[in-house]
mmCIF file of N, CA and C in Angstrom:
data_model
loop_
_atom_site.group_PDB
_atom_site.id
_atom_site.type_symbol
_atom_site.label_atom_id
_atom_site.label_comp_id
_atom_site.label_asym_id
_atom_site.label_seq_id
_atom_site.Cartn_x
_atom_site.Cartn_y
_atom_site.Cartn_z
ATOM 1 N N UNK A 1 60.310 -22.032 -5.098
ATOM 2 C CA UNK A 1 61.092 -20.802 -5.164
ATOM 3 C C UNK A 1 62.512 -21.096 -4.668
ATOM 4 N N UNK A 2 63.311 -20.688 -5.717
ATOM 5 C CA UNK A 2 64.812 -20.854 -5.354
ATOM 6 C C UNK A 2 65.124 -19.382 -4.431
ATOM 7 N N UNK A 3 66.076 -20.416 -2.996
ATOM 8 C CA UNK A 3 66.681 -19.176 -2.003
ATOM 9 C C UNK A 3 68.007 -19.419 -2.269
ATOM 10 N N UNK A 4 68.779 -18.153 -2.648
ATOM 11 C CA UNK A 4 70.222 -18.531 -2.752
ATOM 12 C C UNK A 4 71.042 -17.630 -1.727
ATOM 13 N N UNK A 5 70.270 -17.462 -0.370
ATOM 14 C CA UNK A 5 71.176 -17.460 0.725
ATOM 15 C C UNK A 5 70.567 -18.155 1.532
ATOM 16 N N UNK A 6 71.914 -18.171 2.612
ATOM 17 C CA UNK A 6 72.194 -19.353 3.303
ATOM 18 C C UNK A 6 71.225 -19.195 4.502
ATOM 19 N N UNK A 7 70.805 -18.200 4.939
ATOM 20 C CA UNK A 7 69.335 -18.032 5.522
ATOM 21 C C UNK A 7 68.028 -17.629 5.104
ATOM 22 N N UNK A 8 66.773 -18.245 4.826
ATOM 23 C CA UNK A 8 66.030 -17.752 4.113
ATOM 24 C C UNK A 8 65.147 -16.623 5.294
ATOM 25 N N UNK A 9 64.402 -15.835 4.459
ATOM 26 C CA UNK A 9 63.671 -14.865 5.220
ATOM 27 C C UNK A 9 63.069 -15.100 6.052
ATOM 28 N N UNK A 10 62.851 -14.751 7.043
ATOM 29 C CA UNK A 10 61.417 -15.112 7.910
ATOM 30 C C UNK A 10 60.193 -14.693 7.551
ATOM 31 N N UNK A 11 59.289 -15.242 7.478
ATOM 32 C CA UNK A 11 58.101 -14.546 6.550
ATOM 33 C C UNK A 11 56.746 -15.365 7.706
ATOM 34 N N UNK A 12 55.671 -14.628 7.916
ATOM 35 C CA UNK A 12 54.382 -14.872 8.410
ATOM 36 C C UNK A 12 53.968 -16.223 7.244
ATOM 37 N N UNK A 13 54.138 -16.762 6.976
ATOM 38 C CA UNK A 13 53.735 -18.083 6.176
ATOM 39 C C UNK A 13 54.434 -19.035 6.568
ATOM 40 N N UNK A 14 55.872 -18.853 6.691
ATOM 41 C CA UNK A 14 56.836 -20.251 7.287
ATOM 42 C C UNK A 14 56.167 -19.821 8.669
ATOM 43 N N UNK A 15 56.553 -18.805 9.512
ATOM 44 C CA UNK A 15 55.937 -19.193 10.712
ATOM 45 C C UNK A 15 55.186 -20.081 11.319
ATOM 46 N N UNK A 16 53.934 -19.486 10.296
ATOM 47 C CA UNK A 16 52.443 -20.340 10.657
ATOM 48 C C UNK A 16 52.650 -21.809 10.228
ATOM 49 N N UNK A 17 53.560 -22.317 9.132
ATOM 50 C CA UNK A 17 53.632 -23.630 8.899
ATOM 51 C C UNK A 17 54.493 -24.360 10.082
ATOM 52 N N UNK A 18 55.829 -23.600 10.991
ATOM 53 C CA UNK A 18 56.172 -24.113 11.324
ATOM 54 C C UNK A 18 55.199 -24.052 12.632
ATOM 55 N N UNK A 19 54.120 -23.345 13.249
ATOM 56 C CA UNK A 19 53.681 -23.320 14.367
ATOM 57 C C UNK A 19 52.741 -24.298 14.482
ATOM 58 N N UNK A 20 52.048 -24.414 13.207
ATOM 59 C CA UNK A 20 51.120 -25.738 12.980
ATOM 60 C C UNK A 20 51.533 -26.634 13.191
ATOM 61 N N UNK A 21 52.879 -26.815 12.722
ATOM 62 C CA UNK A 21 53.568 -28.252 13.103
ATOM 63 C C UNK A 21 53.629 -29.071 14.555
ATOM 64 N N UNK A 22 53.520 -28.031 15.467
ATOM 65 C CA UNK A 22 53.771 -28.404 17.024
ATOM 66 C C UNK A 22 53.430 -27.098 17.854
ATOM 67 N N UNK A 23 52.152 -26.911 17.768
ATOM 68 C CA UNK A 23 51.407 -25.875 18.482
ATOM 69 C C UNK A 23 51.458 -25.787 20.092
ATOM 70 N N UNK A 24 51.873 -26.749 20.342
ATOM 71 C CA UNK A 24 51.606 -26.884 21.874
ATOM 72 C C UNK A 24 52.929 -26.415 22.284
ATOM 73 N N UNK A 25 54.290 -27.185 21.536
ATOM 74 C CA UNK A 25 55.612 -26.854 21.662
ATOM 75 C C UNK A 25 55.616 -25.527 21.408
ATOM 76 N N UNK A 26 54.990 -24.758 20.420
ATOM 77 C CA UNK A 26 55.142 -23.013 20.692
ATOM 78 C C UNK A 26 54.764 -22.930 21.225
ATOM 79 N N UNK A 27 53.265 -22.822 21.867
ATOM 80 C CA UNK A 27 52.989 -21.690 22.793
ATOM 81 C C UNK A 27 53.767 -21.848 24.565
ATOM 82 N N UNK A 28 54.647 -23.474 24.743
ATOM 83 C CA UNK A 28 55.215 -23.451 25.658
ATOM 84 C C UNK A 28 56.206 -22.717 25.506
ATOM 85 N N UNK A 29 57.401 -22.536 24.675
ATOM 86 C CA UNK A 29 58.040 -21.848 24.123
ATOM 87 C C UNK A 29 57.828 -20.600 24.301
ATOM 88 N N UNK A 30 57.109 -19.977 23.743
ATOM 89 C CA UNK A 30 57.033 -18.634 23.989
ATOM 90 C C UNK A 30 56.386 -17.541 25.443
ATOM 91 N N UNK A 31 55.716 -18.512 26.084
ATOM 92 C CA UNK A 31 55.181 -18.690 26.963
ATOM 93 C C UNK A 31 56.821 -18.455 27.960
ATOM 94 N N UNK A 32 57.903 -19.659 27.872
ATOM 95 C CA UNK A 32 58.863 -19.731 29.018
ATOM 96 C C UNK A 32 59.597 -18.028 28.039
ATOM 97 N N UNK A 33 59.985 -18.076 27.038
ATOM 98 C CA UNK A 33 60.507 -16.847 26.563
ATOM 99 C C UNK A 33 60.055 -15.669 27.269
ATOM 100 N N UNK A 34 58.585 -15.170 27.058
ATOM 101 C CA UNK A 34 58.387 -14.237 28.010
ATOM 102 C C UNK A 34 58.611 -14.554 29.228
ATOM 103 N N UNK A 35 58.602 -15.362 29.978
ATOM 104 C CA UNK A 35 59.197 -15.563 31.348
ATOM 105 C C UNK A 35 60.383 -14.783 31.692
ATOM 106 N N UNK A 36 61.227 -15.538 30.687
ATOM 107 C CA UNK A 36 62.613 -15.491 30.916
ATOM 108 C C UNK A 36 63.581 -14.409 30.679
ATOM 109 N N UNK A 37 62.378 -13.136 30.034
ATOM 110 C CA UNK A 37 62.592 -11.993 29.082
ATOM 111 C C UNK A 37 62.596 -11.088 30.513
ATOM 112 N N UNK A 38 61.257 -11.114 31.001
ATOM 113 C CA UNK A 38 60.861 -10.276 32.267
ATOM 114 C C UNK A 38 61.220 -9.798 33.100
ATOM 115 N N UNK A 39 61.396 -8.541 34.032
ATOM 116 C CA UNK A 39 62.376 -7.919 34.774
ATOM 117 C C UNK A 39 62.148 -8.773 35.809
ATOM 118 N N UNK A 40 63.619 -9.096 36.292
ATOM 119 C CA UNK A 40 63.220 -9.453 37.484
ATOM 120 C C UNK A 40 64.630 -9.614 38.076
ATOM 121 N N UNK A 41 65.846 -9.885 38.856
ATOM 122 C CA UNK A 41 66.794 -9.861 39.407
ATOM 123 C C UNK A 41 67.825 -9.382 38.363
ATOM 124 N N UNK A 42 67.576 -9.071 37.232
ATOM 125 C CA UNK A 42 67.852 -8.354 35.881
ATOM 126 C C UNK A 42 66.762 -7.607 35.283
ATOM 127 N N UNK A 43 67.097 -6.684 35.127
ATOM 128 C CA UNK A 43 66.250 -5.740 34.290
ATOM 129 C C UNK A 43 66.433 -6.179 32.765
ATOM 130 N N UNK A 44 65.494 -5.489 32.334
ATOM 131 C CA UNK A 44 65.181 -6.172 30.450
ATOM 132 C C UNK A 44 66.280 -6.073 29.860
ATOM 133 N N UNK A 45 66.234 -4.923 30.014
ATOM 134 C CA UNK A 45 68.026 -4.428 29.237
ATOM 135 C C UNK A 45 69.547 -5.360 29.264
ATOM 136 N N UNK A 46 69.495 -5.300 30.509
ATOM 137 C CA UNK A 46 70.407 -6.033 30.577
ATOM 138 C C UNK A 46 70.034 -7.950 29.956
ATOM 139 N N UNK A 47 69.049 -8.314 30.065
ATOM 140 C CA UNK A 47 68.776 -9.899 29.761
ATOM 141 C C UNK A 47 68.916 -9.444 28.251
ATOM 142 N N UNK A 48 68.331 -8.705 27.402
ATOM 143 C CA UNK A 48 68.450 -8.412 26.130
ATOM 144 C C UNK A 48 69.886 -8.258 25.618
ATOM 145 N N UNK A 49 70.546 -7.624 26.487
ATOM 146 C CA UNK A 49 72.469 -7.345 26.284
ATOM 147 C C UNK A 49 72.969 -9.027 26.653
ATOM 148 N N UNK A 50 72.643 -9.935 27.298
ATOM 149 C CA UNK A 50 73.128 -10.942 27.599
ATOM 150 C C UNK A 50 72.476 -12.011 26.430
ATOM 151 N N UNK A 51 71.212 -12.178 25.991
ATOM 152 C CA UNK A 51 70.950 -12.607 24.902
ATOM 153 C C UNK A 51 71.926 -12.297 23.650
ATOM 154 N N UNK A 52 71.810 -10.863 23.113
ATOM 155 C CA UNK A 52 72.833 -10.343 22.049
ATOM 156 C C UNK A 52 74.104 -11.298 22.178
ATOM 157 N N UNK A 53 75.108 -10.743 23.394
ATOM 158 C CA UNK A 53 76.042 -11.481 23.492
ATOM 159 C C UNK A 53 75.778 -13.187 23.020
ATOM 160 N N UNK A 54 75.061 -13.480 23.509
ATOM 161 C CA UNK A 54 74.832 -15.085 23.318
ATOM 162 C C UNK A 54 74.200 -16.111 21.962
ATOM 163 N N UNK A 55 73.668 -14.470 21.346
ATOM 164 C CA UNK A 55 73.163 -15.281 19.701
ATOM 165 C C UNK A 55 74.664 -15.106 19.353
ATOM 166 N N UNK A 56 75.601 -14.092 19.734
ATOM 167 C CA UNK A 56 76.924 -14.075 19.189
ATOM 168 C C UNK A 56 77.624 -15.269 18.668
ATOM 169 N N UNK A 57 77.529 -16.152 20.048
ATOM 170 C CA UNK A 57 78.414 -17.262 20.316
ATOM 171 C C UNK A 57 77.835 -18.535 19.819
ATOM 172 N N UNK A 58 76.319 -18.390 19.911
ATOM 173 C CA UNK A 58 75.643 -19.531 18.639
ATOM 174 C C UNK A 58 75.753 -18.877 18.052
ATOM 175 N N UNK A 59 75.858 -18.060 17.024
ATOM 176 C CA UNK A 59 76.122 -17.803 15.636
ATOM 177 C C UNK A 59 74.449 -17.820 15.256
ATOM 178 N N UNK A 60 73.661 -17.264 16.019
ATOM 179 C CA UNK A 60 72.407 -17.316 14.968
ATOM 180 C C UNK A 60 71.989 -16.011 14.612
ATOM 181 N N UNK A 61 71.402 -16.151 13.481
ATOM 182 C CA UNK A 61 71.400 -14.425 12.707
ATOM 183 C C UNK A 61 70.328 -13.932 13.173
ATOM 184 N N UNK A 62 69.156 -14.743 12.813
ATOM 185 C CA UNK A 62 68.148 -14.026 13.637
ATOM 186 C C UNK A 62 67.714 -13.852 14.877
ATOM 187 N N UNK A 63 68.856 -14.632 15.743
ATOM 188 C CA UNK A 63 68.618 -13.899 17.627
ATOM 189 C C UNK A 63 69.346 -13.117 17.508
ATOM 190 N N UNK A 64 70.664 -12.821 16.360
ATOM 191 C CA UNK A 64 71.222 -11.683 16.770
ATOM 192 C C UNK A 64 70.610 -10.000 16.254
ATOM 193 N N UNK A 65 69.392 -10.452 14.785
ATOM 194 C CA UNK A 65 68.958 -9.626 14.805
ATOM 195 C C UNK A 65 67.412 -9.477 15.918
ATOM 196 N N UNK A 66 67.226 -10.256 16.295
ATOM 197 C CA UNK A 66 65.788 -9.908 17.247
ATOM 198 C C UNK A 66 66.075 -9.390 18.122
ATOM 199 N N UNK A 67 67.357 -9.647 19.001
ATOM 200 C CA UNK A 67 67.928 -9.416 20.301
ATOM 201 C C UNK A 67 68.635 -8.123 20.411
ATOM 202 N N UNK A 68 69.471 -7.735 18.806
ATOM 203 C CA UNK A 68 70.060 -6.468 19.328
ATOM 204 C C UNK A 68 68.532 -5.112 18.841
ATOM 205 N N UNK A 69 67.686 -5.508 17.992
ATOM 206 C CA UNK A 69 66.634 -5.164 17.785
ATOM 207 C C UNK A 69 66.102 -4.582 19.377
ATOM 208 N N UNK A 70 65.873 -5.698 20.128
ATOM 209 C CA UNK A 70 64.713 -5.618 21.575
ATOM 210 C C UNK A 70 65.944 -5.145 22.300
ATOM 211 N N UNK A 71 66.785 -5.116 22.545
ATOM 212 C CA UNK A 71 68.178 -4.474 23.402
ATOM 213 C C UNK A 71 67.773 -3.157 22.816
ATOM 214 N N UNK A 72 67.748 -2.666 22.072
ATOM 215 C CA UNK A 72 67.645 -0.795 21.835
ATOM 216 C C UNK A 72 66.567 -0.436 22.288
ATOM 217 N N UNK A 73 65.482 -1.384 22.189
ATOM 218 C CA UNK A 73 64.106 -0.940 22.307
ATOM 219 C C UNK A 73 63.871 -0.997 24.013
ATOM 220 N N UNK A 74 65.173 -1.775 24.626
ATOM 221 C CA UNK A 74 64.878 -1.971 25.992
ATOM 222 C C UNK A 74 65.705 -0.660 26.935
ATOM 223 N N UNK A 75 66.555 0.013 26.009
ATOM 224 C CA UNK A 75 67.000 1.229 26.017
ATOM 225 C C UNK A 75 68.687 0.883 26.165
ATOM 226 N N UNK A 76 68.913 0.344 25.502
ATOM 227 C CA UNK A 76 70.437 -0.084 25.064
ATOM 228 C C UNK A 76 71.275 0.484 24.294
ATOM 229 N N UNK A 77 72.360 1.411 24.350
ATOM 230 C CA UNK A 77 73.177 1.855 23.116
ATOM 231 C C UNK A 77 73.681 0.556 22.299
ATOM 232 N N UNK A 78 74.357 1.744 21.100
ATOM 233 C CA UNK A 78 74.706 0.826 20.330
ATOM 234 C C UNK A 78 76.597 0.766 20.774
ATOM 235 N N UNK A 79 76.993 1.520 21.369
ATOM 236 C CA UNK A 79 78.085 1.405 22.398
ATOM 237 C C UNK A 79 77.711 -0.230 23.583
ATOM 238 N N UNK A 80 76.593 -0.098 24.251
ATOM 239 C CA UNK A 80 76.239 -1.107 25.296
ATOM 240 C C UNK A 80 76.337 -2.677 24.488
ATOM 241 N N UNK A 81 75.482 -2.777 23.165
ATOM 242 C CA UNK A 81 75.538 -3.671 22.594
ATOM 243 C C UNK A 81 77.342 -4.145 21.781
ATOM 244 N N UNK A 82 77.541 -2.911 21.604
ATOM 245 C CA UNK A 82 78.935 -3.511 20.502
ATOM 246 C C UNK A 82 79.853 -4.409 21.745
ATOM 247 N N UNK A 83 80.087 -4.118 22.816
ATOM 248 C CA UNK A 83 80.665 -4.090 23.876
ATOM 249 C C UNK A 83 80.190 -5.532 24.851
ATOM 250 N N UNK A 84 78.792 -5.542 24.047
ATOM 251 C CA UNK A 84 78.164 -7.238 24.932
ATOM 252 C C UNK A 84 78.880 -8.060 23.728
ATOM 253 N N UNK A 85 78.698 -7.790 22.563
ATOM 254 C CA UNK A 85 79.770 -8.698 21.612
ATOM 255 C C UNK A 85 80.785 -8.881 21.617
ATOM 256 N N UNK A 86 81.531 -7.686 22.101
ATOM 257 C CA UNK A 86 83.272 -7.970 22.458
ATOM 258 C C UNK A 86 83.384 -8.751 23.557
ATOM 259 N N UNK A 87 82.426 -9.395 24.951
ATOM 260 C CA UNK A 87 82.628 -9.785 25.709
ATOM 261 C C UNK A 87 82.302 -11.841 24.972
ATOM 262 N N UNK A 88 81.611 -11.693 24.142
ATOM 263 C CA UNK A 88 81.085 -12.731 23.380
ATOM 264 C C UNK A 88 82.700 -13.010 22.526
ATOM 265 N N UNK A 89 82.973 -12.622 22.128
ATOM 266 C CA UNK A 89 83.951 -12.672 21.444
ATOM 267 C C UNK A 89 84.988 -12.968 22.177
ATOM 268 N N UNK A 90 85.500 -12.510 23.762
ATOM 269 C CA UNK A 90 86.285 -13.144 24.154
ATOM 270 C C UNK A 90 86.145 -14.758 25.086
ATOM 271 N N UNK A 91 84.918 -14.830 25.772
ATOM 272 C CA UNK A 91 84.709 -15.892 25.876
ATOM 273 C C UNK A 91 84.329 -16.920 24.820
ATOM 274 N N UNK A 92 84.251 -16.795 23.529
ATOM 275 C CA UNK A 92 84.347 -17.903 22.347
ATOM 276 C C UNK A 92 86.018 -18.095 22.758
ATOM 277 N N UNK A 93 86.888 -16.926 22.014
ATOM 278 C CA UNK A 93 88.390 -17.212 22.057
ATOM 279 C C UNK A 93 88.969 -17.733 23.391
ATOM 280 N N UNK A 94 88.608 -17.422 24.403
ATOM 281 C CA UNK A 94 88.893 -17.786 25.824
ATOM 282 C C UNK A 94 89.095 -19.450 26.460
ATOM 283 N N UNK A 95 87.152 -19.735 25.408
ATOM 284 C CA UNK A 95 86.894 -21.184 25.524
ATOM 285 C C UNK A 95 87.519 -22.021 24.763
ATOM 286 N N UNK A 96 88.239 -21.346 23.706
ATOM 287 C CA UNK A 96 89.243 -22.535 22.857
ATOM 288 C C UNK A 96 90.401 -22.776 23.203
ATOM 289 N N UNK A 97 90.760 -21.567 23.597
ATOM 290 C CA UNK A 97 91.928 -21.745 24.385
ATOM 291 C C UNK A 97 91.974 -22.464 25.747
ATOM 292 N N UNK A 98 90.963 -22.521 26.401
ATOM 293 C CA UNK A 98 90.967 -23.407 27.379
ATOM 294 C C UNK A 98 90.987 -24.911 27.496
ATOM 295 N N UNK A 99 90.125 -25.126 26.318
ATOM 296 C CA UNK A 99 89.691 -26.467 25.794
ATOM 297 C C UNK A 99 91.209 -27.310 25.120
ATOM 298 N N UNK A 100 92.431 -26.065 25.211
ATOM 299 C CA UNK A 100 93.363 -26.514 24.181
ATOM 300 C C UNK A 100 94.516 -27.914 25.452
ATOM 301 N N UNK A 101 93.901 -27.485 26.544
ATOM 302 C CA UNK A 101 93.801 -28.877 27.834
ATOM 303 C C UNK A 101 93.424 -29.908 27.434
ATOM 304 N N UNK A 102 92.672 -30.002 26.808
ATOM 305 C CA UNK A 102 92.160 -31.462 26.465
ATOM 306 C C UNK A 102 93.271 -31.832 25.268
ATOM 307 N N UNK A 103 93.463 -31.117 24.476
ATOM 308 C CA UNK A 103 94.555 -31.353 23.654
ATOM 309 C C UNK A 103 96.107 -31.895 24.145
ATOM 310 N N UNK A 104 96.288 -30.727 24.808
ATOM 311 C CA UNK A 104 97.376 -31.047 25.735
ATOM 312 C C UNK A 104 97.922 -32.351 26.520
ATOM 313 N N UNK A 105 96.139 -32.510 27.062
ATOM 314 C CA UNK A 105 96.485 -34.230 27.929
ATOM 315 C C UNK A 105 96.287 -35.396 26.802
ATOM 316 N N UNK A 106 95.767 -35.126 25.850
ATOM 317 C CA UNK A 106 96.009 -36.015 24.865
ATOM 318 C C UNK A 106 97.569 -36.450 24.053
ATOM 319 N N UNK A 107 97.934 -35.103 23.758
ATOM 320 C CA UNK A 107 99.512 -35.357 23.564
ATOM 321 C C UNK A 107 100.370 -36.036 24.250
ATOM 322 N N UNK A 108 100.350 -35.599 25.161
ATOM 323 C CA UNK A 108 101.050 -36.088 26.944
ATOM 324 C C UNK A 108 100.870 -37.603 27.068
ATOM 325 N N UNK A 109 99.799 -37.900 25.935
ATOM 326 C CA UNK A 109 99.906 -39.498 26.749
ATOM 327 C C UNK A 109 100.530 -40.395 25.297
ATOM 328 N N UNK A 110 101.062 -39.436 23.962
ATOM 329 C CA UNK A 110 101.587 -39.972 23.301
ATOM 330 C C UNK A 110 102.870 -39.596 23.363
#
């Protein structure tokens, strides 16, 4: 089957093929995920708003749809979320501009 976008669906069949592949590696995986999901010196909400922000900045589509998904469900506006992306958005631009140091001392030595 031809996919002619650049992400294909997620579907209960790739899953299971990819879980077969390394069963042990998922269930550790998901296993530390719920860990790491869990209230605890952060409430859900907020780890879900800090995820969002952070599929931002990897660029992945489907943490950004799972995450702003479980962010509403963790009782998140869609004000709270737009607003974890604008903070994503300035630390991407922030970090290039910072990084533009390394550039800088490179010039400097020509």
């Amino acid at each position: 089957m031809e996919n002619d976008t650049l992400y294909p669906i997620t579907t209960k069949e790739l899953a299971d093929k990819k879980a077969a592949l390394a069963p042990k590696n998922l269930e550790a995986w998901r296993n530390f995920s719920k860990t790491v999901f869990e209230a605890g010196a952060l409430d859900e909400k907020t780890k879900q708003l800090i995820a969002v922000a952070v599929a931002h900045v990897t660029q992945c589509p489907y943490c950004i749809r799972s995450h702003s998904k479980y962010a509403m469900r963790k009782g998140a506006s869609k004000e709270e979320i737009m607003e974890a992306i604008w903070v994503a958005a300035e630390m991407r631009a922030g970090a290039a501009y910072a990084h533009a140091t390394i550039a800088m001392d490179e010039m400097e030595k020509h």
